[in-house]
Coordinates of C-alpha atoms and ligand atoms in Angstrom, one line a residue:
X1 CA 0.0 0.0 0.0
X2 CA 0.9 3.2 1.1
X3 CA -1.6 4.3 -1.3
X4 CA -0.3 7.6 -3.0
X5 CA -3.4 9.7 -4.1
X6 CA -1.5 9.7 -7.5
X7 CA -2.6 5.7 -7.7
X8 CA 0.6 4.7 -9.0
X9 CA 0.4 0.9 -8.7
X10 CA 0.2 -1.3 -12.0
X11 CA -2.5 -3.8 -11.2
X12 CA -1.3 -6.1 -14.4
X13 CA 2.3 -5.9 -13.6
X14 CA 1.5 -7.0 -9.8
X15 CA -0.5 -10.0 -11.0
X16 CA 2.3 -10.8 -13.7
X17 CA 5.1 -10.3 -11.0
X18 CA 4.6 -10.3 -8.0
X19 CA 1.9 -13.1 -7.3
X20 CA 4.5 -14.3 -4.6
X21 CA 3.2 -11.8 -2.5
X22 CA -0.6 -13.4 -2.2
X23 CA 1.2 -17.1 -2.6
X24 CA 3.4 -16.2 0.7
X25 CA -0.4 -14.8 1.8
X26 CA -1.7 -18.4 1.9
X27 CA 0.0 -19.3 5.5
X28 CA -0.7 -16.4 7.3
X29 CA -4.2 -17.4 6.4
X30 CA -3.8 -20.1 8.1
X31 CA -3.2 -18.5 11.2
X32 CA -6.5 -16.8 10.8
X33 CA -7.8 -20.1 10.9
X34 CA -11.4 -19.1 8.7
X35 CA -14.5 -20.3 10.0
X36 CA -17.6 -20.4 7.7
X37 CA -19.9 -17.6 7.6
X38 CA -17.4 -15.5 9.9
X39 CA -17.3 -11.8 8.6
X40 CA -14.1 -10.9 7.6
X41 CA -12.4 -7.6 6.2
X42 CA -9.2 -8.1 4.2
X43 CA -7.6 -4.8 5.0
X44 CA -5.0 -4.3 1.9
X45 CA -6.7 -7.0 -0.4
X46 CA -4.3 -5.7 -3.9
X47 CA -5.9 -7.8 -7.0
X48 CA -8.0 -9.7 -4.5
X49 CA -6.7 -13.6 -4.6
X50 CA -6.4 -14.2 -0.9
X51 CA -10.0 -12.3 -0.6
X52 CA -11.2 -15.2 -3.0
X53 CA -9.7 -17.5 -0.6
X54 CA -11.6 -16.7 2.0
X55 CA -14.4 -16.2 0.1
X56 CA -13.8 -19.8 -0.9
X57 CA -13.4 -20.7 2.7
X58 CA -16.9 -19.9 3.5
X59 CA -16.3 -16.5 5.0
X60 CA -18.3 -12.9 3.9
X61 CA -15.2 -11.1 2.9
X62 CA -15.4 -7.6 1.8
X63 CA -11.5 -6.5 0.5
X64 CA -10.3 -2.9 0.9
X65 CA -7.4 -1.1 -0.7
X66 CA -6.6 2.5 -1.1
X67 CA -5.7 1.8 -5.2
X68 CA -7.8 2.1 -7.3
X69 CA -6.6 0.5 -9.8
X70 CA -6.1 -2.8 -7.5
X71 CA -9.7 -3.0 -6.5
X72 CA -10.8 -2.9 -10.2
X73 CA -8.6 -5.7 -11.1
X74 CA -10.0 -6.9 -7.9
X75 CA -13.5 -6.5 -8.4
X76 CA -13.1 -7.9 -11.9
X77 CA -11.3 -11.0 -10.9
X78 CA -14.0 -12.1 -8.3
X79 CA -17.2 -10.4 -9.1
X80 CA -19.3 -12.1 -6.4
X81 CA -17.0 -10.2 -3.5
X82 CA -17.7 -7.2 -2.1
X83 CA -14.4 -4.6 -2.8
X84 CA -13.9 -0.8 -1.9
X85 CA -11.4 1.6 -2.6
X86 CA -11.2 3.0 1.3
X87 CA -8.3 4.4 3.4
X88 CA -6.8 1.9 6.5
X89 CA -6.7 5.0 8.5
X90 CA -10.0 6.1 8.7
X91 CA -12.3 2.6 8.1
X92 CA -16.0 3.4 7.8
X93 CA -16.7 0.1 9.8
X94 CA -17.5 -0.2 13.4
X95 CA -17.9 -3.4 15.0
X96 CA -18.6 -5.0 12.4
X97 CA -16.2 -7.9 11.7
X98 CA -15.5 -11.2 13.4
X99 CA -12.0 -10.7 11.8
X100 CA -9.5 -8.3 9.8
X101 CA -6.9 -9.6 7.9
X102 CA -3.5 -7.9 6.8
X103 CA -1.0 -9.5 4.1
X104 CA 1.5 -7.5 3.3
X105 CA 0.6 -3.8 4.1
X106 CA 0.6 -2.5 7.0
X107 CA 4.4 -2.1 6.6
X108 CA 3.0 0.8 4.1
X109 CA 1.2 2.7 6.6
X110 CA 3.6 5.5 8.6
X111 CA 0.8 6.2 11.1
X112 CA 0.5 3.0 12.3
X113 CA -1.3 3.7 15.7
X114 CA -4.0 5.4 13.6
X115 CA -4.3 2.5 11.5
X116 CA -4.5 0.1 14.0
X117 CA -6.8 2.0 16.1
X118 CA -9.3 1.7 12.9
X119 CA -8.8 -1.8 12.8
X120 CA -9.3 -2.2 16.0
X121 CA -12.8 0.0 16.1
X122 CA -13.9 -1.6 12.7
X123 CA -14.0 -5.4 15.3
X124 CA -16.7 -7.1 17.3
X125 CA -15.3 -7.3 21.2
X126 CA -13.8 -10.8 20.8
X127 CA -12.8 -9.9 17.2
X128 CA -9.3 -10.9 16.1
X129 CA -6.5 -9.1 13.9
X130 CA -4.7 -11.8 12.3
X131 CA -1.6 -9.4 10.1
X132 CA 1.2 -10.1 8.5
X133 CA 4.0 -6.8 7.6
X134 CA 7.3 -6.5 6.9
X135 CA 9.1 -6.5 10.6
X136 CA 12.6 -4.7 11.3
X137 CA 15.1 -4.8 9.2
X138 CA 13.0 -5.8 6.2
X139 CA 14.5 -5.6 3.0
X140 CA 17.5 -3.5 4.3
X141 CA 20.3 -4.4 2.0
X142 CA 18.1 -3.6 -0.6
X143 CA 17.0 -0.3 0.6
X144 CA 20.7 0.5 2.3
X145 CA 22.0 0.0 -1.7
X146 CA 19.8 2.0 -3.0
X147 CA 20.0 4.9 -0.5
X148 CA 23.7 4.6 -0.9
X149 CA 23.5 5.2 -4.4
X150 CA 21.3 8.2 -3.8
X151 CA 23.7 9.6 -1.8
X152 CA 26.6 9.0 -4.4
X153 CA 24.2 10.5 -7.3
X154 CA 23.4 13.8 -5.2
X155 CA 19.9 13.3 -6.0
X156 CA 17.9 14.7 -3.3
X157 CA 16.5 12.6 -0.5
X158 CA 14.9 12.5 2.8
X159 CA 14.0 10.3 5.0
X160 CA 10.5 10.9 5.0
X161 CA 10.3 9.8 1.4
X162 CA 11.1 5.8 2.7
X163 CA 7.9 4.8 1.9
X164 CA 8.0 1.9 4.2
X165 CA 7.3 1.6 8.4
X166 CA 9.1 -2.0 9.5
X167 CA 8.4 -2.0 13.6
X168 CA 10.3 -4.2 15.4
X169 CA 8.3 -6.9 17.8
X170 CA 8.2 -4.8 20.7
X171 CA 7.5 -1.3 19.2
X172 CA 4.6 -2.7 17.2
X173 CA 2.8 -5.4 19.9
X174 CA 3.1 -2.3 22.4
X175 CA 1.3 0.0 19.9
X176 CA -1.5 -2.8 19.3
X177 CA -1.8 -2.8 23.0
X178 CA -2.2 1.2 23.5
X179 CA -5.1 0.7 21.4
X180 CA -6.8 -2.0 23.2
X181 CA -5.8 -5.0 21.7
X182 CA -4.7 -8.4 23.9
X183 CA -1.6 -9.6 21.7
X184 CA -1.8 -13.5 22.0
X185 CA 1.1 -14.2 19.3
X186 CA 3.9 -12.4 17.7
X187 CA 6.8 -13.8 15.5
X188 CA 9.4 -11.9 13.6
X189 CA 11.3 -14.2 11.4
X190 CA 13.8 -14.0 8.5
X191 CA 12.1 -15.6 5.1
X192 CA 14.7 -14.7 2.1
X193 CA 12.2 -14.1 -0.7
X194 CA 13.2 -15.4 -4.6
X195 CA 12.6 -12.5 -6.7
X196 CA 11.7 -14.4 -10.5
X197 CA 14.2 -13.8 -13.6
X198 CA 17.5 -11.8 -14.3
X199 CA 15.2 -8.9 -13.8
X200 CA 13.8 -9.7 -10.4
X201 CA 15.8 -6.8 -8.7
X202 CA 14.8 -4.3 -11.1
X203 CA 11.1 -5.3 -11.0
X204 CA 11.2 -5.3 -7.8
X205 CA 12.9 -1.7 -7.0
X206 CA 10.9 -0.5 -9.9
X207 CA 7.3 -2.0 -8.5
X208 CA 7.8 -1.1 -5.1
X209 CA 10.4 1.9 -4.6
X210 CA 9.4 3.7 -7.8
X211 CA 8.3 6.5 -5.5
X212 CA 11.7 7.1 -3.6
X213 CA 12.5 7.7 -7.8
X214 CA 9.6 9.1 -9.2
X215 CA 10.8 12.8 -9.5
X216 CA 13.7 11.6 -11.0
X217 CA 14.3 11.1 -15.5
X218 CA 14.3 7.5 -16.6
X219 CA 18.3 7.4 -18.0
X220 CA 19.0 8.4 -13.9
X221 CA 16.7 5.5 -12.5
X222 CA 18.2 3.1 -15.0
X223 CA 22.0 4.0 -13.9
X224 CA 20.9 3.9 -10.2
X225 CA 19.0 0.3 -10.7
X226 CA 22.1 -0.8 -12.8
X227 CA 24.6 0.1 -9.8
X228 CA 22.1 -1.5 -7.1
X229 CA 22.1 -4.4 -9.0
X230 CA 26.1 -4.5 -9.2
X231 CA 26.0 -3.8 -5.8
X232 CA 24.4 -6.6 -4.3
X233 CA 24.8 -9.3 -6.5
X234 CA 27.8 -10.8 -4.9
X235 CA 24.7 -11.3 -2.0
X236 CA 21.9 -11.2 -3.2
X237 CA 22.4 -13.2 -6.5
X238 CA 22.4 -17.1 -5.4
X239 CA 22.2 -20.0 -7.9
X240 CA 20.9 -18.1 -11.2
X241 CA 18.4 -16.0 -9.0
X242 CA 17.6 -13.0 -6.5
X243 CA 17.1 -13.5 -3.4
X244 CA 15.5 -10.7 -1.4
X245 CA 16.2 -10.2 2.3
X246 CA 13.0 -10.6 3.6
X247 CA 12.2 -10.0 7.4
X248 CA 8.6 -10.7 8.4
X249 CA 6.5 -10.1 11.3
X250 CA 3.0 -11.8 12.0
X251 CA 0.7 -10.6 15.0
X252 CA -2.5 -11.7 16.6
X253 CA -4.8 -9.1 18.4
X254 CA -7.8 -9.9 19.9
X255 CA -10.7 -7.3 21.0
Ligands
BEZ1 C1 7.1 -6.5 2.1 O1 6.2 -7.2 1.8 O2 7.8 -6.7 3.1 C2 7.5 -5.4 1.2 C3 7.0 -5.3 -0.1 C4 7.3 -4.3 -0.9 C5 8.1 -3.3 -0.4 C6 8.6 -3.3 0.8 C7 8.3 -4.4 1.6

């Protein structure tokens, strides 16, 4: 997410690749445990696939995203679910869900107490937040490289343009308790991530960290993605593929 008002996220290009993302989706689902006929919100639902899982579960799921463009590949893909374009931060649901689930996007979100205050509002008392984000030191050689390169290119930066927040377990469990939640489970775990083709890098920097670049002209961003990739291949670049340094962290609130 994160959920520019300029909607600046490709829906085709995320289906084509980045389908990891929902397929790495499938076991925190698990840990949301579906029952049939629960209400559930899929807070950050992109194209919709995990949504339809749910859906195909037996849950009501209605998907949110702040893209448009996501929720009309969404909406198109699975046309018997209910999707909305609608902001984490200010959810116009009040206890209304037996569940909200989060693949994959909190981690855009920079007010994260506000976010998870609307979560929190949007439950039932006994509702559960089953998420999934990108914990501490997520992604960091990735982002340190192409900081680094920022730097040597003198193109301006700050760093309120990362786009990303990546709490560590204690920051982000204390935050879910400030705003009522019981935290029965929290896990922050390394899972290095294959990024598909030669290209993976490049479509990844390009999908996701387009905005840290998205002042900047085209023959810039291709010498900066061309020197990250130099950079990091020596570790990043195992058996013919790359391998992004993936840190997750998966929470359960209950209401
Ligand atoms: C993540 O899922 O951890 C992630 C995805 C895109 C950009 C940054 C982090």
């Amino acid at each position: 997410m994160k959920r520019p008002t300029k909607d600046n996220w490709n829906a085709d290009l995320y289906d084509g690749n980045h389908a990891f993302v929902s397929q790495y989706g499938e076991s925190v689902m698990d840990l949301l445990a579906p029952k049939k006929g629960e209400k559930i919100l899929d807070a950050g639902c992109g194209t919709g696939d995990l949504a339809n899982q749910l859906h195909q579960r037996g849950a009501h799921v209605i998907g949110i995203d702040q893209s448009q463009n996501m929720i009309q590949q969404a909406q198109h893909k699975y046309p018997d679910i209910t999707f909305e374009v609608q902001d984490m931060l200010t959810l116009a649901y009040h206890d209304t869900f037996d569940a909200v689930f989060s693949n994959a996007t909190l981690h855009w979100i920079k007010q994260p107490r506000q976010a998870l205050q609307s979560i929190y509002n949007s439950l039932h008392t006994g509702g559960r937040l089953v998420a999934e984000l990108g914990g501490k030191g997520n992604v960091q050689l990735i982002t340190d490289a192409i900081i680094q390169q920022i730097e040597r290119m003198d193109i301006p930066y700050t760093q309120e343009q990362f786009p990303w927040y990546f709490p560590s377990i204690g920051e982000y469990t204390s935050l879910m308790e400030e705003v009522g939640f019981t935290v029965t489970f929290a896990h922050h775990f390394d899972r290095p991530t294959p990024l598909a083709g030669e290209d993976g890098l490049r479509n990844w920097i390009e999908m996701f960290a387009g905005s840290i670049l998205a002042e900047q002209p085209d023959t810039l961003k291709e010498q900066l993605i061309q020197q990250v990739e130099q950079s990091l291949r020596e570790v990043l670049y195992q058996d013919g593929q790359w391998v992004a340094d993936y840190k997750r962290l998966r929470v359960i609130g209950v209401k």
